[in-house]
CSV table of C-alpha atoms in Angstrom, one decimal:
chain,number,residue,atom,x,y,z
A,1,MET,CA,182.5,70.5,188.0
A,2,HIS,CA,184.2,67.4,186.2
A,3,PHE,CA,181.2,65.8,186.2
A,4,ILE,CA,178.7,68.6,185.1
A,5,THR,CA,181.5,68.9,181.9
A,6,ILE,CA,181.1,65.2,181.8
A,7,LEU,CA,177.5,65.3,181.5
A,8,SER,CA,177.0,68.1,179.1
A,9,HIS,CA,179.3,66.9,176.6
A,10,PHE,CA,177.2,63.7,176.7
A,11,PHE,CA,174.0,65.5,176.2
A,12,ASP,CA,175.2,67.7,173.2
A,13,LEU,CA,176.8,63.8,171.9
A,14,ILE,CA,173.0,62.7,172.2
A,15,THR,CA,171.5,65.7,170.5
A,16,LYS,CA,173.9,65.2,167.5
A,17,ILE,CA,172.9,61.7,167.4
A,18,LEU,CA,168.8,62.7,167.5
A,19,ASP,CA,169.8,65.3,165.0
A,20,PHE,CA,171.6,62.9,162.6
A,21,PHE,CA,168.3,60.5,162.2
A,22,ASN,CA,166.1,63.3,162.4
A,23,PRO,CA,164.3,63.7,159.1
A,24,PHE,CA,163.1,66.5,159.2
A,25,SER,CA,166.7,68.6,159.7
A,26,TYR,CA,170.2,67.9,158.9
A,27,SER,CA,173.4,70.1,159.0
A,28,ARG,CA,175.2,70.9,156.1
A,29,LYS,CA,177.6,73.8,154.8
A,30,LYS,CA,176.7,76.2,152.7
A,31,LYS,CA,178.3,78.2,150.2
A,32,GLY,CA,180.2,81.2,151.5
A,33,HIS,CA,179.9,80.1,155.0
A,34,THR,CA,182.5,78.7,157.5
A,35,GLY,CA,180.1,77.3,160.2
A,36,LYS,CA,176.9,74.5,160.4
A,37,SER,CA,173.3,76.2,159.8
A,38,ARG,CA,170.8,73.5,160.5
A,39,VAL,CA,168.1,74.0,158.1
A,40,ASN,CA,164.2,72.8,158.0
A,41,LEU,CA,163.2,70.4,154.9
A,42,ASN,CA,159.7,71.7,155.9
A,43,ASP,CA,160.7,75.0,155.2
A,44,GLU,CA,162.0,74.1,152.1
A,45,ILE,CA,159.3,72.4,151.3
A,46,ALA,CA,156.7,75.6,152.3
A,47,LYS,CA,159.2,77.5,150.1
A,48,SER,CA,159.5,75.3,147.3
A,49,ASP,CA,155.3,75.2,147.2
A,50,ASN,CA,154.8,79.2,147.0
A,51,PHE,CA,157.2,79.4,144.7
A,52,PHE,CA,155.4,77.1,142.3
A,53,ALA,CA,151.8,78.6,143.5
A,54,ARG,CA,153.8,81.7,142.1
A,55,ARG,CA,154.2,80.3,139.1
A,56,LYS,CA,150.8,78.4,138.6
A,57,ASP,CA,149.0,82.1,139.4
A,58,SER,CA,151.2,83.6,137.0
A,59,SER,CA,149.5,84.7,133.6
A,60,SER,CA,152.3,86.8,132.2
A,61,ASP,CA,155.6,85.6,130.1
A,62,SER,CA,158.1,87.4,132.3
A,63,ASP,CA,156.5,85.6,135.7
A,64,PHE,CA,156.7,82.4,133.5
A,65,HIS,CA,160.2,82.4,132.2
A,66,ASP,CA,160.9,83.7,135.4
A,67,CYS,CA,160.1,80.2,136.7
A,68,ILE,CA,162.0,78.3,134.1
A,69,ASN,CA,165.2,80.5,134.7
A,70,LEU,CA,164.7,79.6,137.9
A,71,THR,CA,164.1,76.2,137.4
A,72,ILE,CA,167.1,75.5,135.6
A,73,CYS,CA,169.5,77.5,137.6
A,74,GLU,CA,169.1,75.4,140.4
A,75,THR,CA,171.4,72.7,141.3
A,76,GLY,CA,169.2,70.2,141.3
A,77,GLU,CA,170.5,69.2,144.9
A,78,LYS,CA,167.6,71.3,147.0
A,79,THR,CA,164.7,70.1,143.9
A,80,SER,CA,165.7,66.8,144.7
A,81,LYS,CA,165.6,66.6,148.6
A,82,VAL,CA,162.3,68.2,148.3
A,83,LYS,CA,160.8,65.9,145.9
A,84,LYS,CA,162.0,62.6,148.1
A,85,THR,CA,160.4,64.1,151.4
A,86,ARG,CA,157.4,64.6,149.8
A,87,ASP,CA,157.2,61.2,147.7
A,88,ARG,CA,158.4,59.7,151.2
A,89,PHE,CA,156.3,61.4,154.3
A,90,ASN,CA,153.7,62.5,151.9
A,91,LYS,CA,152.4,65.2,153.9
A,92,LYS,CA,152.2,68.3,151.5
A,93,GLN,CA,149.5,68.1,148.6
A,94,GLU,CA,151.6,67.8,145.2
A,95,CYS,CA,152.2,70.8,143.6
A,96,ASN,CA,151.1,71.7,139.8
A,97,SER,CA,155.3,71.7,138.6
A,98,HIS,CA,157.5,70.4,136.6
A,99,PRO,CA,161.2,70.5,138.3
A,100,VAL,CA,163.9,68.5,136.3
A,101,ASN,CA,165.1,65.6,137.9
A,102,SER,CA,169.2,65.9,137.6
A,103,THR,CA,169.1,62.6,137.0
A,104,LYS,CA,167.7,62.6,133.6
A,105,GLN,CA,170.0,63.4,130.6
A,106,THR,CA,169.3,67.0,129.1
A,107,ASN,CA,170.2,69.6,127.1
A,108,TYR,CA,170.4,73.3,128.3
A,109,SER,CA,170.0,75.4,125.2
A,110,SER,CA,171.6,79.1,124.9
A,111,ASP,CA,168.0,80.3,124.8
A,112,LYS,CA,166.6,79.7,128.7
A,113,ARG,CA,162.9,79.9,126.4
A,114,SER,CA,163.0,76.2,125.6
A,115,LEU,CA,164.1,73.1,127.1
A,116,SER,CA,164.9,70.1,125.3
A,117,ILE,CA,163.9,66.7,127.4
A,118,ARG,CA,165.7,63.6,125.1
A,119,ASN,CA,163.7,61.2,126.4
A,120,PRO,CA,160.6,60.5,124.9
A,121,PRO,CA,157.1,62.0,125.3
A,122,ARG,CA,155.0,59.6,127.5
A,123,GLN,CA,151.0,58.6,126.0
A,124,SER,CA,148.5,60.7,127.7
A,125,LYS,CA,145.4,58.8,129.5
A,126,TYR,CA,143.3,61.1,127.8
A,127,GLN,CA,144.4,59.7,124.1
A,128,GLY,CA,141.5,60.4,121.9
A,129,ASP,CA,139.3,62.2,124.4
A,130,ILE,CA,138.4,65.7,124.5
A,131,GLN,CA,138.0,67.1,127.7
A,132,PRO,CA,137.6,70.3,129.8
A,133,ALA,CA,141.1,72.2,130.6
A,134,ASN,CA,139.9,72.6,134.1
A,135,GLN,CA,139.7,68.3,134.1
A,136,ILE,CA,142.9,67.5,133.0
A,137,ARG,CA,145.4,70.3,135.0
A,138,THR,CA,148.3,68.0,135.2
A,139,SER,CA,151.0,66.7,138.3
A,140,ARG,CA,154.0,65.2,137.8
A,141,HIS,CA,155.0,61.8,137.2
A,142,GLU,CA,156.7,59.1,139.3
A,143,ASP,CA,160.5,60.3,137.8
A,144,GLY,CA,159.6,63.8,138.7
A,145,ILE,CA,159.2,65.0,134.9
A,146,ASP,CA,156.2,65.3,132.8
A,147,TYR,CA,156.1,64.8,129.0
A,148,ARG,CA,155.2,67.3,126.5
A,149,ARG,CA,154.9,66.4,122.4
A,150,ASN,CA,155.4,70.2,121.3
A,151,ASN,CA,158.8,69.5,119.5
A,152,ASP,CA,159.8,68.0,122.8
A,153,CYS,CA,160.7,71.3,124.7
A,154,TYR,CA,158.9,74.1,126.3
A,155,SER,CA,157.6,76.5,124.4
A,156,PRO,CA,156.6,79.6,125.9
A,157,PRO,CA,152.9,80.4,127.1
A,158,ILE,CA,150.2,80.8,124.7
A,159,TYR,CA,146.3,80.6,124.3
A,160,HIS,CA,146.5,78.1,121.3
A,161,ASP,CA,144.3,78.9,118.4
A,162,TYR,CA,141.5,76.5,118.6
A,163,TYR,CA,140.9,77.3,122.2
A,164,SER,CA,137.1,77.5,122.4
A,165,PRO,CA,136.2,80.3,125.5
A,166,GLN,CA,132.2,78.6,125.3
A,167,ASN,CA,133.4,75.1,126.6
A,168,GLY,CA,136.5,75.4,127.4
A,169,TYR,CA,138.1,72.9,125.3
A,170,ARG,CA,141.4,73.0,124.2
A,171,PHE,CA,142.4,71.8,120.2
A,172,ASN,CA,145.7,71.6,119.4
A,173,ASN,CA,148.1,69.5,117.8
A,174,GLY,CA,150.1,68.2,121.1
A,175,TRP,CA,151.1,69.0,124.3
A,176,SER,CA,151.2,73.0,125.0
A,177,PHE,CA,151.0,75.5,127.6
A,178,HIS,CA,148.4,77.9,128.8
A,179,PRO,CA,149.6,80.8,131.1
A,180,SER,CA,147.6,80.5,134.2
A,181,TYR,CA,148.1,76.3,134.7
A,182,HIS,CA,149.4,73.3,132.7
A,183,TYR,CA,147.2,70.9,131.0
A,184,ARG,CA,147.8,68.2,128.4
A,185,THR,CA,145.6,66.4,126.3
A,186,LEU,CA,146.0,64.5,122.9
A,187,ILE,CA,143.2,65.7,120.6
A,188,TYR,CA,141.4,63.9,117.5
A,189,PRO,CA,143.0,64.7,114.9
A,190,TYR,CA,146.4,63.1,115.9
A,191,THR,CA,145.5,60.1,117.3
A,192,GLU,CA,143.6,56.6,115.7
A,193,GLU,CA,141.4,56.2,118.2
A,194,GLY,CA,140.5,60.3,117.4
A,195,ARG,CA,139.8,59.8,113.9
A,196,LYS,CA,138.0,56.7,114.8
A,197,LYS,CA,135.4,59.3,116.7
A,198,ILE,CA,135.4,61.8,113.8
A,199,ALA,CA,134.8,59.3,111.6
A,200,GLN,CA,131.7,58.0,113.2
A,201,GLU,CA,130.3,61.5,113.9
A,202,THR,CA,130.7,62.4,109.5
A,203,MET,CA,129.1,58.8,109.7
A,204,LYS,CA,126.3,60.2,111.9
A,205,ILE,CA,126.0,63.7,110.0
A,206,ILE,CA,125.7,62.1,107.2
A,207,LYS,CA,122.7,59.8,108.0
A,208,GLU,CA,121.3,63.0,109.6
A,209,GLY,CA,121.6,65.3,106.9
A,210,GLY,CA,122.9,68.1,109.5
A,211,TYR,CA,125.2,69.1,112.3
A,212,THR,CA,124.4,71.6,115.2
A,213,LEU,CA,127.6,74.1,115.5
A,214,GLN,CA,129.0,75.1,119.4
A,215,ASN,CA,127.1,78.6,119.0
A,216,GLY,CA,124.0,76.0,118.4
A,217,LYS,CA,123.1,76.3,115.2
A,218,TYR,CA,121.8,73.5,112.8
A,219,ILE,CA,123.4,73.5,109.3
A,220,ASP,CA,120.9,70.9,106.9
A,221,ILE,CA,123.0,69.8,104.6
A,222,SER,CA,120.7,66.4,103.2
A,223,SER,CA,119.4,68.0,100.3
A,224,LYS,CA,122.9,68.4,99.3
A,225,ILE,CA,123.9,65.0,100.1
A,226,GLN,CA,121.3,63.2,98.2
A,227,ASP,CA,121.6,64.9,95.1
A,228,SER,CA,125.8,63.9,95.0
A,229,LYS,CA,124.9,60.5,96.4
A,230,TYR,CA,122.9,60.0,93.4
A,231,HIS,CA,124.6,62.1,90.8
A,232,THR,CA,127.4,60.1,91.3
A,233,ARG,CA,128.7,57.4,88.3
A,234,THR,CA,131.2,54.9,87.7
A,235,TYR,CA,133.0,55.4,84.8
A,236,ARG,CA,133.8,51.7,83.2
A,237,PRO,CA,138.0,50.9,81.8
A,238,TYR,CA,136.7,51.3,78.0
A,239,HIS,CA,135.0,54.3,78.4
A,240,GLN,CA,135.4,57.2,75.5
A,241,PHE,CA,135.3,60.4,77.0
A,242,SER,CA,134.2,63.1,74.7
A,243,HIS,CA,136.5,65.8,75.9
A,244,THR,CA,137.9,67.6,72.7
A,245,ASN,CA,134.4,69.7,72.2
A,246,GLN,CA,135.6,71.7,75.4
A,247,PRO,CA,137.0,75.0,74.5
A,248,PHE,CA,140.2,76.2,74.8
A,249,MET,CA,141.2,78.6,78.4
A,250,HIS,CA,143.4,81.8,77.2
A,251,TYR,CA,145.6,80.5,79.7
A,252,CYS,CA,146.4,77.8,82.6
A,253,THR,CA,148.0,78.9,85.9
A,254,ILE,CA,149.7,75.6,87.4
A,255,GLU,CA,150.5,75.6,91.3
A,256,VAL,CA,152.6,73.5,93.5
A,257,THR,CA,151.7,74.2,97.1
A,258,ASN,CA,151.7,72.8,100.7
A,259,GLU,CA,148.6,72.6,101.7
A,260,SER,CA,145.6,69.7,101.6
A,261,THR,CA,143.2,69.0,99.0
A,262,PHE,CA,140.0,70.7,99.8
A,263,THR,CA,141.9,73.0,101.4
A,264,ALA,CA,143.3,73.8,97.6
A,265,ALA,CA,139.5,73.7,96.1
A,266,LEU,CA,138.1,76.4,98.8
A,267,ARG,CA,141.1,78.5,97.5
A,268,VAL,CA,140.5,78.1,93.8
A,269,LYS,CA,136.9,78.8,94.3
A,270,GLN,CA,137.0,81.8,97.1
A,271,THR,CA,140.1,83.6,95.1
A,272,TYR,CA,139.4,83.0,91.7
A,273,GLY,CA,136.1,82.5,91.6
A,274,ILE,CA,136.0,79.1,89.7
A,275,ARG,CA,132.7,77.2,91.1
A,276,GLU,CA,133.4,74.5,88.2
A,277,THR,CA,136.0,72.6,90.8
A,278,CYS,CA,137.3,68.9,90.9
A,279,VAL,CA,139.5,67.2,92.8
A,280,LEU,CA,141.6,64.2,92.5
A,281,ASN,CA,140.6,60.8,95.3
A,282,PHE,CA,144.1,58.7,96.2
A,283,ALA,CA,141.6,55.9,96.0
A,284,SER,CA,141.6,52.6,97.6
A,285,ALA,CA,141.1,49.6,95.5
A,286,ASN,CA,139.1,47.6,97.9
A,287,LYS,CA,137.0,49.7,100.8
A,288,PRO,CA,135.2,52.5,99.8
A,289,GLY,CA,136.7,55.6,101.7
A,290,GLY,CA,139.9,53.3,102.7
A,291,GLY,CA,140.5,52.7,106.4
A,292,PHE,CA,138.8,56.2,107.1
A,293,LEU,CA,136.6,54.1,110.0
A,294,ASN,CA,139.7,52.6,111.1
A,295,GLY,CA,141.2,55.9,112.2
A,296,ARG,CA,143.7,55.4,109.4
A,297,GLN,CA,145.4,58.8,108.1
A,298,ALA,CA,146.2,59.3,104.3
A,299,GLN,CA,144.8,61.6,101.2
A,300,GLU,CA,141.4,59.5,100.9
A,301,GLU,CA,140.9,58.8,104.3
A,302,ASP,CA,141.0,63.0,104.9
A,303,LEU,CA,138.6,63.8,102.1
A,304,ALA,CA,136.2,61.1,103.7
A,305,ARG,CA,136.3,62.2,106.9
A,306,GLN,CA,135.3,66.0,106.1
A,307,SER,CA,132.9,65.3,103.6
A,308,SER,CA,130.3,63.3,102.3
A,309,LEU,CA,132.6,61.3,100.2
A,310,SER,CA,132.2,57.6,101.4
A,311,SER,CA,128.0,58.2,100.7
A,312,SER,CA,128.6,58.6,97.3
A,313,LEU,CA,131.1,56.3,97.3
A,314,THR,CA,129.1,53.0,99.1
A,315,TYR,CA,126.6,54.3,96.1
A,316,ASN,CA,128.5,52.9,93.5
A,317,THR,CA,130.6,49.7,94.6
A,318,LYS,CA,131.2,48.5,90.7
A,319,MET,CA,135.1,49.4,90.9
A,320,TYR,CA,135.5,47.7,94.6
A,321,ASP,CA,133.6,44.7,93.4
A,322,TYR,CA,135.7,44.3,90.4
A,323,HIS,CA,138.8,44.8,92.1
A,324,ASN,CA,138.0,42.4,95.6
A,325,ARG,CA,137.7,39.7,92.7
A,326,HIS,CA,141.2,40.5,91.1
A,327,LEU,CA,143.1,40.6,94.3
A,328,HIS,CA,146.5,39.9,93.3
A,329,ASP,CA,146.3,42.5,90.2
A,330,TYR,CA,148.3,45.3,91.8
A,331,TYR,CA,147.8,47.3,88.4
A,332,TYR,CA,144.4,47.5,89.1
A,333,ALA,CA,142.2,48.9,86.5
A,334,ASP,CA,140.9,52.1,85.1
A,335,TYR,CA,137.8,52.2,87.0
A,336,LEU,CA,137.1,55.7,87.4
A,337,ILE,CA,134.5,57.3,90.3
A,338,TYR,CA,133.0,61.1,89.5
A,339,SER,CA,131.0,62.3,92.7
A,340,THR,CA,129.5,65.4,91.6
A,341,ASN,CA,129.2,68.1,94.5
A,342,VAL,CA,130.1,66.2,97.1
A,343,VAL,CA,129.5,68.0,100.5
A,344,ILE,CA,132.5,69.5,102.5
A,345,PHE,CA,131.6,70.4,106.1
A,346,ARG,CA,134.8,69.8,107.6
A,347,ASP,CA,138.3,71.9,107.8
A,348,ASP,CA,142.0,70.9,107.9
A,349,GLU,CA,141.6,70.7,112.0
A,350,GLU,CA,138.4,68.3,111.6
A,351,GLN,CA,136.1,71.0,113.3
A,352,LEU,CA,132.7,71.5,111.9
A,353,ILE,CA,132.2,74.8,109.9
A,354,ASP,CA,129.5,77.0,109.5
A,355,ASN,CA,129.8,77.8,105.7
A,356,PRO,CA,130.1,74.0,103.8
A,357,TYR,CA,131.2,74.2,100.0
A,358,ARG,CA,130.6,71.3,97.5
A,359,VAL,CA,133.0,70.2,94.8
A,360,SER,CA,133.0,67.4,92.5
A,361,ILE,CA,135.4,64.5,93.2
A,362,ILE,CA,137.4,61.8,90.6
A,363,SER,CA,138.2,58.6,92.5
A,364,ALA,CA,140.8,56.8,90.9
A,365,VAL,CA,143.2,53.8,92.1
A,366,ALA,CA,147.2,54.4,91.4
A,367,VAL,CA,149.5,51.2,90.5
A,368,ASN,CA,150.7,49.8,93.8
A,369,LYS,CA,154.3,49.3,92.6
A,370,LYS,CA,155.3,48.6,96.5
A,371,LYS,CA,153.0,45.3,96.0
A,372,LEU,CA,154.2,45.0,92.6
A,373,ILE,CA,158.5,44.6,93.7
A,374,GLU,CA,157.0,42.7,97.1
A,375,SER,CA,155.5,39.8,94.6
A,376,GLY,CA,159.1,40.1,92.4
A,377,ASN,CA,156.3,41.3,89.4
A,378,ILE,CA,157.3,44.6,88.5
A,379,ASP,CA,157.6,46.2,85.0
A,380,ASP,CA,158.7,49.5,84.9
A,381,GLU,CA,158.0,50.2,81.5
A,382,LYS,CA,154.3,48.5,82.1
A,383,VAL,CA,154.1,50.7,85.4
A,384,ASN,CA,154.7,54.1,84.0
A,385,GLN,CA,152.2,53.4,80.6
A,386,THR,CA,150.0,52.8,83.5
A,387,MET,CA,150.0,55.3,85.1
A,388,GLU,CA,149.9,57.4,82.5
A,389,ASN,CA,146.9,56.5,81.0
A,390,ARG,CA,145.3,56.2,84.0
A,391,CYS,CA,146.1,59.8,84.6
A,392,ARG,CA,145.3,61.4,81.3
A,393,LYS,CA,141.9,59.1,81.7
A,394,ILE,CA,141.1,61.3,84.7
A,395,LEU,CA,141.9,64.5,83.2
A,396,GLU,CA,139.5,63.5,80.1
A,397,LEU,CA,137.0,63.0,82.8
A,398,CYS,CA,137.1,66.0,84.3
A,399,ILE,CA,137.2,68.1,81.3
A,400,SER,CA,134.0,66.4,79.8
A,401,GLN,CA,132.1,67.4,83.3
A,402,ASN,CA,132.7,71.1,82.4
A,403,ASN,CA,135.5,71.5,84.6
A,404,LYS,CA,137.6,74.7,84.8
A,405,ALA,CA,140.0,73.9,87.8
A,406,ILE,CA,141.3,70.2,89.0
A,407,VAL,CA,143.5,69.8,92.3
A,408,LEU,CA,146.1,67.0,92.0
A,409,GLY,CA,148.6,65.4,93.7
A,410,ALA,CA,151.3,63.1,94.3
A,411,PHE,CA,148.9,60.5,93.1
A,412,GLY,CA,150.1,56.9,94.3
A,413,CYS,CA,153.2,58.3,95.6
A,414,GLY,CA,152.6,57.4,99.4
A,415,VAL,CA,151.8,54.0,100.4
A,416,PHE,CA,151.5,52.8,97.1
A,417,GLY,CA,155.1,53.6,96.7
A,418,ASN,CA,155.4,55.3,92.8
A,419,SER,CA,158.2,57.8,92.4
A,420,PRO,CA,157.1,61.4,92.7
A,421,SER,CA,159.6,62.0,90.0
A,422,ASP,CA,157.8,59.8,87.4
A,423,VAL,CA,154.7,61.1,88.3
A,424,ALA,CA,154.8,64.4,88.0
A,425,GLN,CA,156.5,63.9,84.9
A,426,ILE,CA,153.6,61.9,83.7
A,427,PHE,CA,151.4,65.3,84.5
A,428,HIS,CA,153.8,67.3,83.3
A,429,LYS,CA,153.8,65.8,79.7
A,430,LEU,CA,149.9,65.5,79.5
A,431,LEU,CA,149.1,68.7,80.6
A,432,PHE,CA,151.7,70.5,78.2
A,433,GLU,CA,153.1,68.1,75.6
A,434,GLU,CA,149.3,66.9,75.1
A,435,LYS,CA,148.4,69.9,76.0
A,436,TYR,CA,145.6,68.7,78.3
A,437,GLY,CA,146.3,72.1,80.1
A,438,LYS,CA,145.1,74.2,78.1
A,439,HIS,CA,141.3,73.0,78.9
A,440,PHE,CA,141.9,74.3,82.8
A,441,SER,CA,141.9,77.8,83.8
A,442,TYR,CA,143.8,76.7,87.5
A,443,VAL,CA,145.8,73.4,88.2
A,444,VAL,CA,147.0,72.8,91.6
A,445,PHE,CA,149.3,69.6,92.9
A,446,ALA,CA,148.4,70.2,96.6
A,447,ILE,CA,151.0,68.2,98.6
A,448,THR,CA,151.1,68.6,102.2
A,449,SER,CA,154.2,68.4,103.9
A,450,LYS,CA,154.2,66.1,107.0
A,451,GLY,CA,156.9,64.1,106.9
A,452,TYR,CA,160.1,62.9,105.3
A,453,THR,CA,158.3,60.9,102.1
A,454,THR,CA,155.6,63.9,101.7
A,455,ASP,CA,158.2,66.4,101.7
A,456,GLN,CA,160.6,64.6,99.0
A,457,ASN,CA,157.3,64.5,97.0
A,458,LEU,CA,156.7,68.1,97.1
A,459,LYS,CA,160.1,68.6,96.3
A,460,GLN,CA,160.0,66.3,93.3
A,461,PHE,CA,156.8,68.0,91.8
A,462,GLN,CA,158.4,71.6,92.4
A,463,ARG,CA,161.7,70.6,90.9
A,464,ILE,CA,160.2,69.0,87.8
A,465,PHE,CA,157.5,72.3,87.1
A,466,ASN,CA,160.0,75.1,87.7
A,467,LYS,CA,162.4,73.1,85.1
A,468,TYR,CA,160.1,74.7,82.3
C-alpha cells in the first residue's frame, strides 16, 4: 500500500510537470474562484475568432460599439496571450480584428466610441493608389495595432460620401471604417503621388479634349479648351487699363468665406446668376501651373489640376521668360495673364464632374517676402507699395474685361510670407477708398482653412473687413 501511494504521488508530479511545459494548457487562478482550473488556449483562440468574426459580420452601430466596448473593457491579459500563441504557433488564420496591445500607451476617453492612440499613423502600402475595397481588407500589424488617420481615433462606422457602389471604390480623406468590414486606403488628393497622377490625367484630358465619367458618358470640352487657349493674353507691366469707362454697380457685396477658389466662383455663378466671373490665380513666377505636375499642393496647383488653366499658361510664356532671366528679383514684375473662359472639370475632391463650367482667370505673381528676408534685402515699404500697385492692376484688368464678380484671396500669404493683415488692408483700401468695389456686384475672398497658417489668413481678412 505504501508503495502504491508513493507511485500515485510520483505520477501526479509527472502530470504537473507535463502540464507546466505544455503550451496549450496551463493552470491559473480565476477571479472569485479559490481553486485552480485548467484552461485550454485553443478554446480561447476559438472564442476570440468567434468574437471578431461576429464583429466583422456586424453591420449595425450597436454591434460595432459593443465590440469596441468589449475590447476596451478587456484586461489585456487574455488578448496578449491569444496573440502570443497565434504568432508563435501560426495555427489559426489571422482574424480581421484590431485588439489594443496592453503595452502601448493609450487614452481612453469617457465616450467609448473613440479610442485615441498616441503612436503616429503608419504609412499605407497603397499610398497614391485607389484600390477596390474588396482587395484592401487589412489585418493587424506585427505589434497588434492598426493605425488609422481619422483624427487619430476610432470613429463610428459610416458610409463615406465618396463611396461609389458601381465600382466598389472608396474615396475618403484618410483611413475610415465601414460597417461590414474595415478597409484602409490613402486616396489621391491627399498624397503627393496621388496628386501627380491626377495632374497627369488632367494633362491627358486637355490633350484629348474630353473625358469619360464612371457611368460611361463622354464629356467633350475640346472646343472650349481651344477657345480659352487662343484668347489668353499677357499684359506687360507698363500697360494702362481703361477701367474708368465701366459703369458703377448699384451695390457691391463683399464676402470673406472658408471655401476654395473654384467653389466660390461656381457659387456666385449659380446663386447670383453672374456669368462674368473672374478669379485670381496666385501664380508661380517661373513655371506655368507651379509644381502641380510634381504633386505640390497650393492654390495655383489646385486650380491647374482641376481645370484647363495649364493649357493657356503654357501657350503664353512671356511672364515666365522674364522672371527666369531675373531669378534674384523677388519683387517680380507686374506681368498679368488673362485666361478667358477656362474650363473647370473637377470638384474640390478632384473628381470629374458631368457639368463643366467656365470662369476667367487672372494669373499674377505676389512679392516673395520670404526670399527677400532670407537675402537680407527686405524693404517693408517697398514690399507694401509693390503689392498695392499689383493688386490695383489686377482689379483694373478684371474691370476692363467687363467682369461683374471677382474671387480673390490671401494673395501671397502662403509660402511667399506676406502678412495677411497687410494684404487685407491693401484690398480694403482699393475697394473702398479708391472705389474699385463700385465696379463689382460681388467680391469674394475665398480662403481655405486647412492649417494654422491658412486659419490665420482667414481670421485676419475677416477681422479687417468686419471692422467697417
